[in-house]
mmCIF file with all atom_site columns, C-alpha atoms and ligand atoms in Angstrom:
data_model
loop_
_atom_site.group_PDB
_atom_site.id
_atom_site.type_symbol
_atom_site.label_atom_id
_atom_site.label_alt_id
_atom_site.label_comp_id
_atom_site.label_asym_id
_atom_site.label_entity_id
_atom_site.label_seq_id
_atom_site.pdbx_PDB_ins_code
_atom_site.Cartn_x
_atom_site.Cartn_y
_atom_site.Cartn_z
_atom_site.occupancy
_atom_site.B_iso_or_equiv
_atom_site.pdbx_formal_charge
_atom_site.auth_seq_id
_atom_site.auth_comp_id
_atom_site.auth_asym_id
_atom_site.auth_atom_id
_atom_site.pdbx_PDB_model_num
ATOM   1   C  CA  . UNK A 1 1   ? -1.587  -5.150  6.607   1.00 0.00 ? 3   UNK A CA  1
ATOM   2   C  CA  . UNK A 1 2   ? -4.402  -7.032  5.229   1.00 0.00 ? 4   UNK A CA  1
ATOM   3   C  CA  . UNK A 1 3   ? -7.714  -5.035  4.703   1.00 0.00 ? 5   UNK A CA  1
ATOM   4   C  CA  . UNK A 1 4   ? -9.986  -7.863  6.280   1.00 0.00 ? 6   UNK A CA  1
ATOM   5   C  CA  . UNK A 1 5   ? -7.673  -8.355  9.319   1.00 0.00 ? 7   UNK A CA  1
ATOM   6   C  CA  . UNK A 1 6   ? -6.706  -4.749  9.810   1.00 0.00 ? 8   UNK A CA  1
ATOM   7   C  CA  . UNK A 1 7   ? -10.590 -3.587  9.581   1.00 0.00 ? 9   UNK A CA  1
ATOM   8   C  CA  . UNK A 1 8   ? -11.625 -6.276  12.078  1.00 0.00 ? 10  UNK A CA  1
ATOM   9   C  CA  . UNK A 1 9   ? -8.835  -5.654  14.491  1.00 0.00 ? 11  UNK A CA  1
ATOM   10  C  CA  . UNK A 1 10  ? -8.548  -1.763  14.150  1.00 0.00 ? 12  UNK A CA  1
ATOM   11  C  CA  . UNK A 1 11  ? -11.444 -0.429  12.510  1.00 0.00 ? 13  UNK A CA  1
ATOM   12  C  CA  . UNK A 1 12  ? -11.229 1.170   8.945   1.00 0.00 ? 14  UNK A CA  1
ATOM   13  C  CA  . UNK A 1 13  ? -9.885  4.333   9.924   1.00 0.00 ? 15  UNK A CA  1
ATOM   14  C  CA  . UNK A 1 14  ? -7.155  3.133   11.881  1.00 0.00 ? 16  UNK A CA  1
ATOM   15  C  CA  . UNK A 1 15  ? -6.321  0.621   9.264   1.00 0.00 ? 17  UNK A CA  1
ATOM   16  C  CA  . UNK A 1 16  ? -6.173  3.570   6.947   1.00 0.00 ? 18  UNK A CA  1
ATOM   17  C  CA  . UNK A 1 17  ? -3.989  5.304   9.057   1.00 0.00 ? 19  UNK A CA  1
ATOM   18  C  CA  . UNK A 1 18  ? -1.700  2.343   9.301   1.00 0.00 ? 20  UNK A CA  1
ATOM   19  C  CA  . UNK A 1 19  ? -1.653  1.903   5.554   1.00 0.00 ? 21  UNK A CA  1
ATOM   20  C  CA  . UNK A 1 20  ? -0.717  5.517   5.026   1.00 0.00 ? 22  UNK A CA  1
ATOM   21  C  CA  . UNK A 1 21  ? 2.150   5.252   7.726   1.00 0.00 ? 23  UNK A CA  1
ATOM   22  C  CA  . UNK A 1 22  ? 3.369   2.113   5.794   1.00 0.00 ? 24  UNK A CA  1
ATOM   23  C  CA  . UNK A 1 23  ? 3.251   3.686   2.604   1.00 0.00 ? 25  UNK A CA  1
ATOM   24  C  CA  . UNK A 1 24  ? 5.228   6.564   3.615   1.00 0.00 ? 26  UNK A CA  1
ATOM   25  C  CA  . UNK A 1 25  ? 7.735   4.298   5.355   1.00 0.00 ? 27  UNK A CA  1
ATOM   26  C  CA  . UNK A 1 26  ? 8.311   2.709   1.929   1.00 0.00 ? 28  UNK A CA  1
ATOM   27  C  CA  . UNK A 1 27  ? 8.758   6.079   0.505   1.00 0.00 ? 29  UNK A CA  1
ATOM   28  C  CA  . UNK A 1 28  ? 11.573  7.051   3.054   1.00 0.00 ? 30  UNK A CA  1
ATOM   29  C  CA  . UNK A 1 29  ? 13.131  3.645   2.553   1.00 0.00 ? 31  UNK A CA  1
ATOM   30  C  CA  . UNK A 1 30  ? 13.359  4.057   -1.230  1.00 0.00 ? 32  UNK A CA  1
ATOM   31  C  CA  . UNK A 1 31  ? 14.802  7.790   -0.690  1.00 0.00 ? 33  UNK A CA  1
ATOM   32  C  CA  . UNK A 1 32  ? 17.423  6.409   1.747   1.00 0.00 ? 34  UNK A CA  1
ATOM   33  C  CA  . UNK A 1 33  ? 18.419  3.520   -0.692  1.00 0.00 ? 35  UNK A CA  1
ATOM   34  C  CA  . UNK A 1 34  ? 18.927  6.082   -3.455  1.00 0.00 ? 36  UNK A CA  1
ATOM   35  C  CA  . UNK A 1 35  ? 21.039  8.279   -1.466  1.00 0.00 ? 37  UNK A CA  1
ATOM   36  C  CA  . UNK A 1 36  ? 23.166  5.071   -0.362  1.00 0.00 ? 38  UNK A CA  1
ATOM   37  C  CA  . UNK A 1 37  ? 23.324  4.141   -4.040  1.00 0.00 ? 39  UNK A CA  1
ATOM   38  C  CA  . UNK A 1 38  ? 24.647  7.602   -4.899  1.00 0.00 ? 40  UNK A CA  1
ATOM   39  C  CA  . UNK A 1 39  ? 27.148  7.596   -1.958  1.00 0.00 ? 41  UNK A CA  1
ATOM   40  C  CA  . UNK A 1 40  ? 28.406  4.225   -3.105  1.00 0.00 ? 42  UNK A CA  1
ATOM   41  C  CA  . UNK A 1 41  ? 28.669  5.093   -6.630  1.00 0.00 ? 43  UNK A CA  1
ATOM   42  C  CA  . UNK A 1 42  ? 30.726  8.250   -5.590  1.00 0.00 ? 44  UNK A CA  1
ATOM   43  C  CA  . UNK A 1 43  ? 32.897  5.829   -3.499  1.00 0.00 ? 45  UNK A CA  1
ATOM   44  C  CA  . UNK A 1 44  ? 33.300  3.597   -6.377  1.00 0.00 ? 46  UNK A CA  1
ATOM   45  C  CA  . UNK A 1 45  ? 34.923  6.417   -8.245  1.00 0.00 ? 47  UNK A CA  1
ATOM   46  C  CA  . UNK A 1 46  ? 37.489  7.183   -5.564  1.00 0.00 ? 48  UNK A CA  1
ATOM   47  C  CA  . UNK A 1 47  ? 38.321  3.505   -4.753  1.00 0.00 ? 49  UNK A CA  1
ATOM   48  C  CA  . UNK A 1 48  ? 41.557  1.919   -5.719  1.00 0.00 ? 50  UNK A CA  1
ATOM   49  C  CA  . UNK A 1 49  ? 41.729  -1.366  -7.254  1.00 0.00 ? 51  UNK A CA  1
ATOM   50  C  CA  . UNK A 1 50  ? 39.415  -3.617  -9.480  1.00 0.00 ? 52  UNK A CA  1
ATOM   51  C  CA  . UNK A 1 51  ? 37.728  -5.588  -6.654  1.00 0.00 ? 53  UNK A CA  1
ATOM   52  C  CA  . UNK A 1 52  ? 36.716  -3.050  -4.364  1.00 0.00 ? 54  UNK A CA  1
ATOM   53  C  CA  . UNK A 1 53  ? 35.330  -0.803  -7.128  1.00 0.00 ? 55  UNK A CA  1
ATOM   54  C  CA  . UNK A 1 54  ? 33.392  -3.689  -8.393  1.00 0.00 ? 56  UNK A CA  1
ATOM   55  C  CA  . UNK A 1 55  ? 32.034  -4.219  -5.147  1.00 0.00 ? 57  UNK A CA  1
ATOM   56  C  CA  . UNK A 1 56  ? 30.872  -0.845  -4.494  1.00 0.00 ? 58  UNK A CA  1
ATOM   57  C  CA  . UNK A 1 57  ? 29.448  -0.707  -7.921  1.00 0.00 ? 59  UNK A CA  1
ATOM   58  C  CA  . UNK A 1 58  ? 27.568  -3.777  -7.015  1.00 0.00 ? 60  UNK A CA  1
ATOM   59  C  CA  . UNK A 1 59  ? 26.367  -2.222  -3.883  1.00 0.00 ? 61  UNK A CA  1
ATOM   60  C  CA  . UNK A 1 60  ? 25.254  0.960   -5.526  1.00 0.00 ? 62  UNK A CA  1
ATOM   61  C  CA  . UNK A 1 61  ? 23.282  -1.169  -8.147  1.00 0.00 ? 63  UNK A CA  1
ATOM   62  C  CA  . UNK A 1 62  ? 21.741  -3.235  -5.237  1.00 0.00 ? 64  UNK A CA  1
ATOM   63  C  CA  . UNK A 1 63  ? 20.665  0.109   -3.445  1.00 0.00 ? 65  UNK A CA  1
ATOM   64  C  CA  . UNK A 1 64  ? 19.286  1.689   -6.638  1.00 0.00 ? 66  UNK A CA  1
ATOM   65  C  CA  . UNK A 1 65  ? 17.280  -1.377  -7.281  1.00 0.00 ? 67  UNK A CA  1
ATOM   66  C  CA  . UNK A 1 66  ? 16.177  -1.543  -3.735  1.00 0.00 ? 68  UNK A CA  1
ATOM   67  C  CA  . UNK A 1 67  ? 15.187  2.292   -4.004  1.00 0.00 ? 69  UNK A CA  1
ATOM   68  C  CA  . UNK A 1 68  ? 12.962  1.505   -7.176  1.00 0.00 ? 70  UNK A CA  1
ATOM   69  C  CA  . UNK A 1 69  ? 11.290  -1.546  -5.448  1.00 0.00 ? 71  UNK A CA  1
ATOM   70  C  CA  . UNK A 1 70  ? 10.559  0.508   -2.413  1.00 0.00 ? 72  UNK A CA  1
ATOM   71  C  CA  . UNK A 1 71  ? 9.148   3.302   -4.615  1.00 0.00 ? 73  UNK A CA  1
ATOM   72  C  CA  . UNK A 1 72  ? 6.910   0.845   -6.432  1.00 0.00 ? 74  UNK A CA  1
ATOM   73  C  CA  . UNK A 1 73  ? 5.678   -0.739  -3.300  1.00 0.00 ? 75  UNK A CA  1
ATOM   74  C  CA  . UNK A 1 74  ? 4.963   2.832   -1.895  1.00 0.00 ? 76  UNK A CA  1
ATOM   75  C  CA  . UNK A 1 75  ? 2.804   3.706   -5.054  1.00 0.00 ? 77  UNK A CA  1
ATOM   76  C  CA  . UNK A 1 76  ? 1.070   0.390   -4.683  1.00 0.00 ? 78  UNK A CA  1
ATOM   77  C  CA  . UNK A 1 77  ? 0.087   0.673   -0.967  1.00 0.00 ? 79  UNK A CA  1
ATOM   78  C  CA  . UNK A 1 78  ? -0.798  4.165   -1.371  1.00 0.00 ? 80  UNK A CA  1
ATOM   79  C  CA  . UNK A 1 79  ? -3.070  3.514   -4.512  1.00 0.00 ? 81  UNK A CA  1
ATOM   80  C  CA  . UNK A 1 80  ? -4.872  0.626   -3.057  1.00 0.00 ? 82  UNK A CA  1
ATOM   81  C  CA  . UNK A 1 81  ? -5.267  2.263   0.242   1.00 0.00 ? 83  UNK A CA  1
ATOM   82  C  CA  . UNK A 1 82  ? -7.014  5.406   -1.397  1.00 0.00 ? 84  UNK A CA  1
ATOM   83  C  CA  . UNK A 1 83  ? -9.138  3.096   -3.666  1.00 0.00 ? 85  UNK A CA  1
ATOM   84  C  CA  . UNK A 1 84  ? -10.602 1.383   -0.442  1.00 0.00 ? 86  UNK A CA  1
ATOM   85  C  CA  . UNK A 1 85  ? -10.996 4.784   1.190   1.00 0.00 ? 87  UNK A CA  1
ATOM   86  C  CA  . UNK A 1 86  ? -13.008 6.140   -1.710  1.00 0.00 ? 88  UNK A CA  1
ATOM   87  C  CA  . UNK A 1 87  ? -15.256 3.423   -1.372  1.00 0.00 ? 89  UNK A CA  1
ATOM   88  C  CA  . UNK A 1 88  ? -15.592 3.437   2.513   1.00 0.00 ? 90  UNK A CA  1
ATOM   89  C  CA  . UNK A 1 89  ? -18.652 5.876   2.599   1.00 0.00 ? 91  UNK A CA  1
ATOM   90  C  CA  . UNK A 1 90  ? -21.798 4.295   3.503   1.00 0.00 ? 92  UNK A CA  1
ATOM   91  C  CA  . UNK A 1 91  ? -24.325 4.831   0.500   1.00 0.00 ? 93  UNK A CA  1
ATOM   92  C  CA  . UNK A 1 92  ? -27.470 4.670   2.762   1.00 0.00 ? 94  UNK A CA  1
ATOM   93  C  CA  . UNK A 1 93  ? -26.219 7.386   5.393   1.00 0.00 ? 95  UNK A CA  1
ATOM   94  C  CA  . UNK A 1 94  ? -23.226 8.897   3.944   1.00 0.00 ? 96  UNK A CA  1
ATOM   95  C  CA  . UNK A 1 95  ? -20.981 8.115   7.039   1.00 0.00 ? 97  UNK A CA  1
ATOM   96  C  CA  . UNK A 1 96  ? -17.447 7.755   6.107   1.00 0.00 ? 98  UNK A CA  1
ATOM   97  C  CA  . UNK A 1 97  ? -15.268 4.809   7.394   1.00 0.00 ? 99  UNK A CA  1
ATOM   98  C  CA  . UNK A 1 98  ? -17.423 3.420   10.215  1.00 0.00 ? 100 UNK A CA  1
ATOM   99  C  CA  . UNK A 1 99  ? -17.754 0.067   8.736   1.00 0.00 ? 101 UNK A CA  1
ATOM   100 C  CA  . UNK A 1 100 ? -17.339 -3.817  9.997   1.00 0.00 ? 102 UNK A CA  1
ATOM   101 C  CA  . UNK A 1 101 ? -16.376 -6.757  7.394   1.00 0.00 ? 103 UNK A CA  1
ATOM   102 C  CA  . UNK A 1 102 ? -19.175 -8.977  6.873   1.00 0.00 ? 104 UNK A CA  1
ATOM   103 C  CA  . UNK A 1 103 ? -17.668 -11.376 4.470   1.00 0.00 ? 105 UNK A CA  1
ATOM   104 C  CA  . UNK A 1 104 ? -14.870 -11.275 2.057   1.00 0.00 ? 106 UNK A CA  1
ATOM   105 C  CA  . UNK A 1 105 ? -13.696 -13.316 -0.821  1.00 0.00 ? 107 UNK A CA  1
ATOM   106 C  CA  . UNK A 1 106 ? -10.419 -13.101 -2.816  1.00 0.00 ? 108 UNK A CA  1
ATOM   107 C  CA  . UNK A 1 107 ? -10.552 -11.416 -6.346  1.00 0.00 ? 109 UNK A CA  1
ATOM   108 C  CA  . UNK A 1 108 ? -10.228 -13.643 -9.438  1.00 0.00 ? 110 UNK A CA  1
ATOM   109 C  CA  . UNK A 1 109 ? -6.897  -13.751 -11.300 1.00 0.00 ? 111 UNK A CA  1
ATOM   110 C  CA  . UNK A 1 110 ? -8.406  -12.129 -14.169 1.00 0.00 ? 112 UNK A CA  1
ATOM   111 C  CA  . UNK A 1 111 ? -9.788  -9.123  -12.079 1.00 0.00 ? 113 UNK A CA  1
ATOM   112 C  CA  . UNK A 1 112 ? -6.305  -8.759  -10.381 1.00 0.00 ? 114 UNK A CA  1
ATOM   113 C  CA  . UNK A 1 113 ? -4.368  -8.980  -14.059 1.00 0.00 ? 115 UNK A CA  1
ATOM   114 C  CA  . UNK A 1 114 ? -6.683  -6.356  -15.226 1.00 0.00 ? 116 UNK A CA  1
ATOM   115 C  CA  . UNK A 1 115 ? -6.322  -3.966  -12.161 1.00 0.00 ? 117 UNK A CA  1
ATOM   116 C  CA  . UNK A 1 116 ? -3.320  -4.903  -9.882  1.00 0.00 ? 118 UNK A CA  1
ATOM   117 C  CA  . UNK A 1 117 ? -4.814  -2.577  -6.970  1.00 0.00 ? 119 UNK A CA  1
ATOM   118 C  CA  . UNK A 1 118 ? -7.425  -5.531  -6.491  1.00 0.00 ? 120 UNK A CA  1
ATOM   119 C  CA  . UNK A 1 119 ? -4.659  -7.685  -5.328  1.00 0.00 ? 121 UNK A CA  1
ATOM   120 C  CA  . UNK A 1 120 ? -4.971  -6.018  -1.804  1.00 0.00 ? 122 UNK A CA  1
ATOM   121 C  CA  . UNK A 1 121 ? -8.709  -5.349  -1.995  1.00 0.00 ? 123 UNK A CA  1
ATOM   122 C  CA  . UNK A 1 122 ? -10.741 -8.531  -1.997  1.00 0.00 ? 124 UNK A CA  1
ATOM   123 C  CA  . UNK A 1 123 ? -14.466 -8.741  -2.653  1.00 0.00 ? 125 UNK A CA  1
ATOM   124 C  CA  . UNK A 1 124 ? -15.781 -7.040  0.558   1.00 0.00 ? 126 UNK A CA  1
ATOM   125 C  CA  . UNK A 1 125 ? -19.326 -7.092  1.867   1.00 0.00 ? 127 UNK A CA  1
ATOM   126 C  CA  . UNK A 1 126 ? -19.303 -4.344  4.658   1.00 0.00 ? 128 UNK A CA  1
ATOM   127 C  CA  . UNK A 1 127 ? -21.692 -3.203  7.371   1.00 0.00 ? 129 UNK A CA  1
ATOM   128 C  CA  . UNK A 1 128 ? -22.017 0.678   8.369   1.00 0.00 ? 130 UNK A CA  1
ATOM   129 C  CA  . UNK A 1 129 ? -21.399 0.751   11.994  1.00 0.00 ? 131 UNK A CA  1
ATOM   130 C  CA  . UNK A 1 130 ? -23.866 3.739   12.337  1.00 0.00 ? 132 UNK A CA  1
ATOM   131 C  CA  . UNK A 1 131 ? -27.218 2.821   10.227  1.00 0.00 ? 133 UNK A CA  1
ATOM   132 C  CA  . UNK A 1 132 ? -26.479 -1.205  9.934   1.00 0.00 ? 134 UNK A CA  1
ATOM   133 C  CA  . UNK A 1 133 ? -26.834 -0.607  5.898   1.00 0.00 ? 135 UNK A CA  1
ATOM   134 C  CA  . UNK A 1 134 ? -24.639 -2.987  3.976   1.00 0.00 ? 136 UNK A CA  1
ATOM   135 C  CA  . UNK A 1 135 ? -22.770 -2.424  0.600   1.00 0.00 ? 137 UNK A CA  1
ATOM   136 C  CA  . UNK A 1 136 ? -20.137 -4.253  -1.305  1.00 0.00 ? 138 UNK A CA  1
ATOM   137 C  CA  . UNK A 1 137 ? -16.716 -2.385  -1.063  1.00 0.00 ? 139 UNK A CA  1
ATOM   138 C  CA  . UNK A 1 138 ? -15.941 -2.864  -4.716  1.00 0.00 ? 140 UNK A CA  1
ATOM   139 C  CA  . UNK A 1 139 ? -14.644 -0.496  -7.375  1.00 0.00 ? 141 UNK A CA  1
ATOM   140 C  CA  . UNK A 1 140 ? -17.025 0.073   -10.171 1.00 0.00 ? 142 UNK A CA  1
ATOM   141 C  CA  . UNK A 1 141 ? -16.096 -2.357  -13.046 1.00 0.00 ? 143 UNK A CA  1
HETATM 142 ZN ZN1 . ZN  B 2 .   ? -24.669 4.176   7.044   1.00 0.00 ? 20  ZN  B ZN1 1
#
């Protein structure tokens, strides 16, 4: 879920929890895809005929690719969420995660190219729900 929409709809802490659940769902998906890949490869060794063997091998390769993509997605979601969480402490009163989005703007292409984690973390101006102080939720350059 997009951070702006998620924080507005759920609040930062619930958005953070949702992101962690999503990340770990990708981890489990990747693990299951790799198990499927190994199972299909094992069946491939026992299958008779060229066509079934090729189909099983193709399925094993596709499952392995899916497992790797799920693993990469897991890392991306987890790291971008952790980056947002590190910046979610109010610099005025020290309260963690009680913030509201004031405004947002997408990151520039060069910033995303330099740090792919910024793809999911736009320029955000947020307000503390406790002290009403505002700050930018951006990593240091
Ligand atoms: Zn505050």
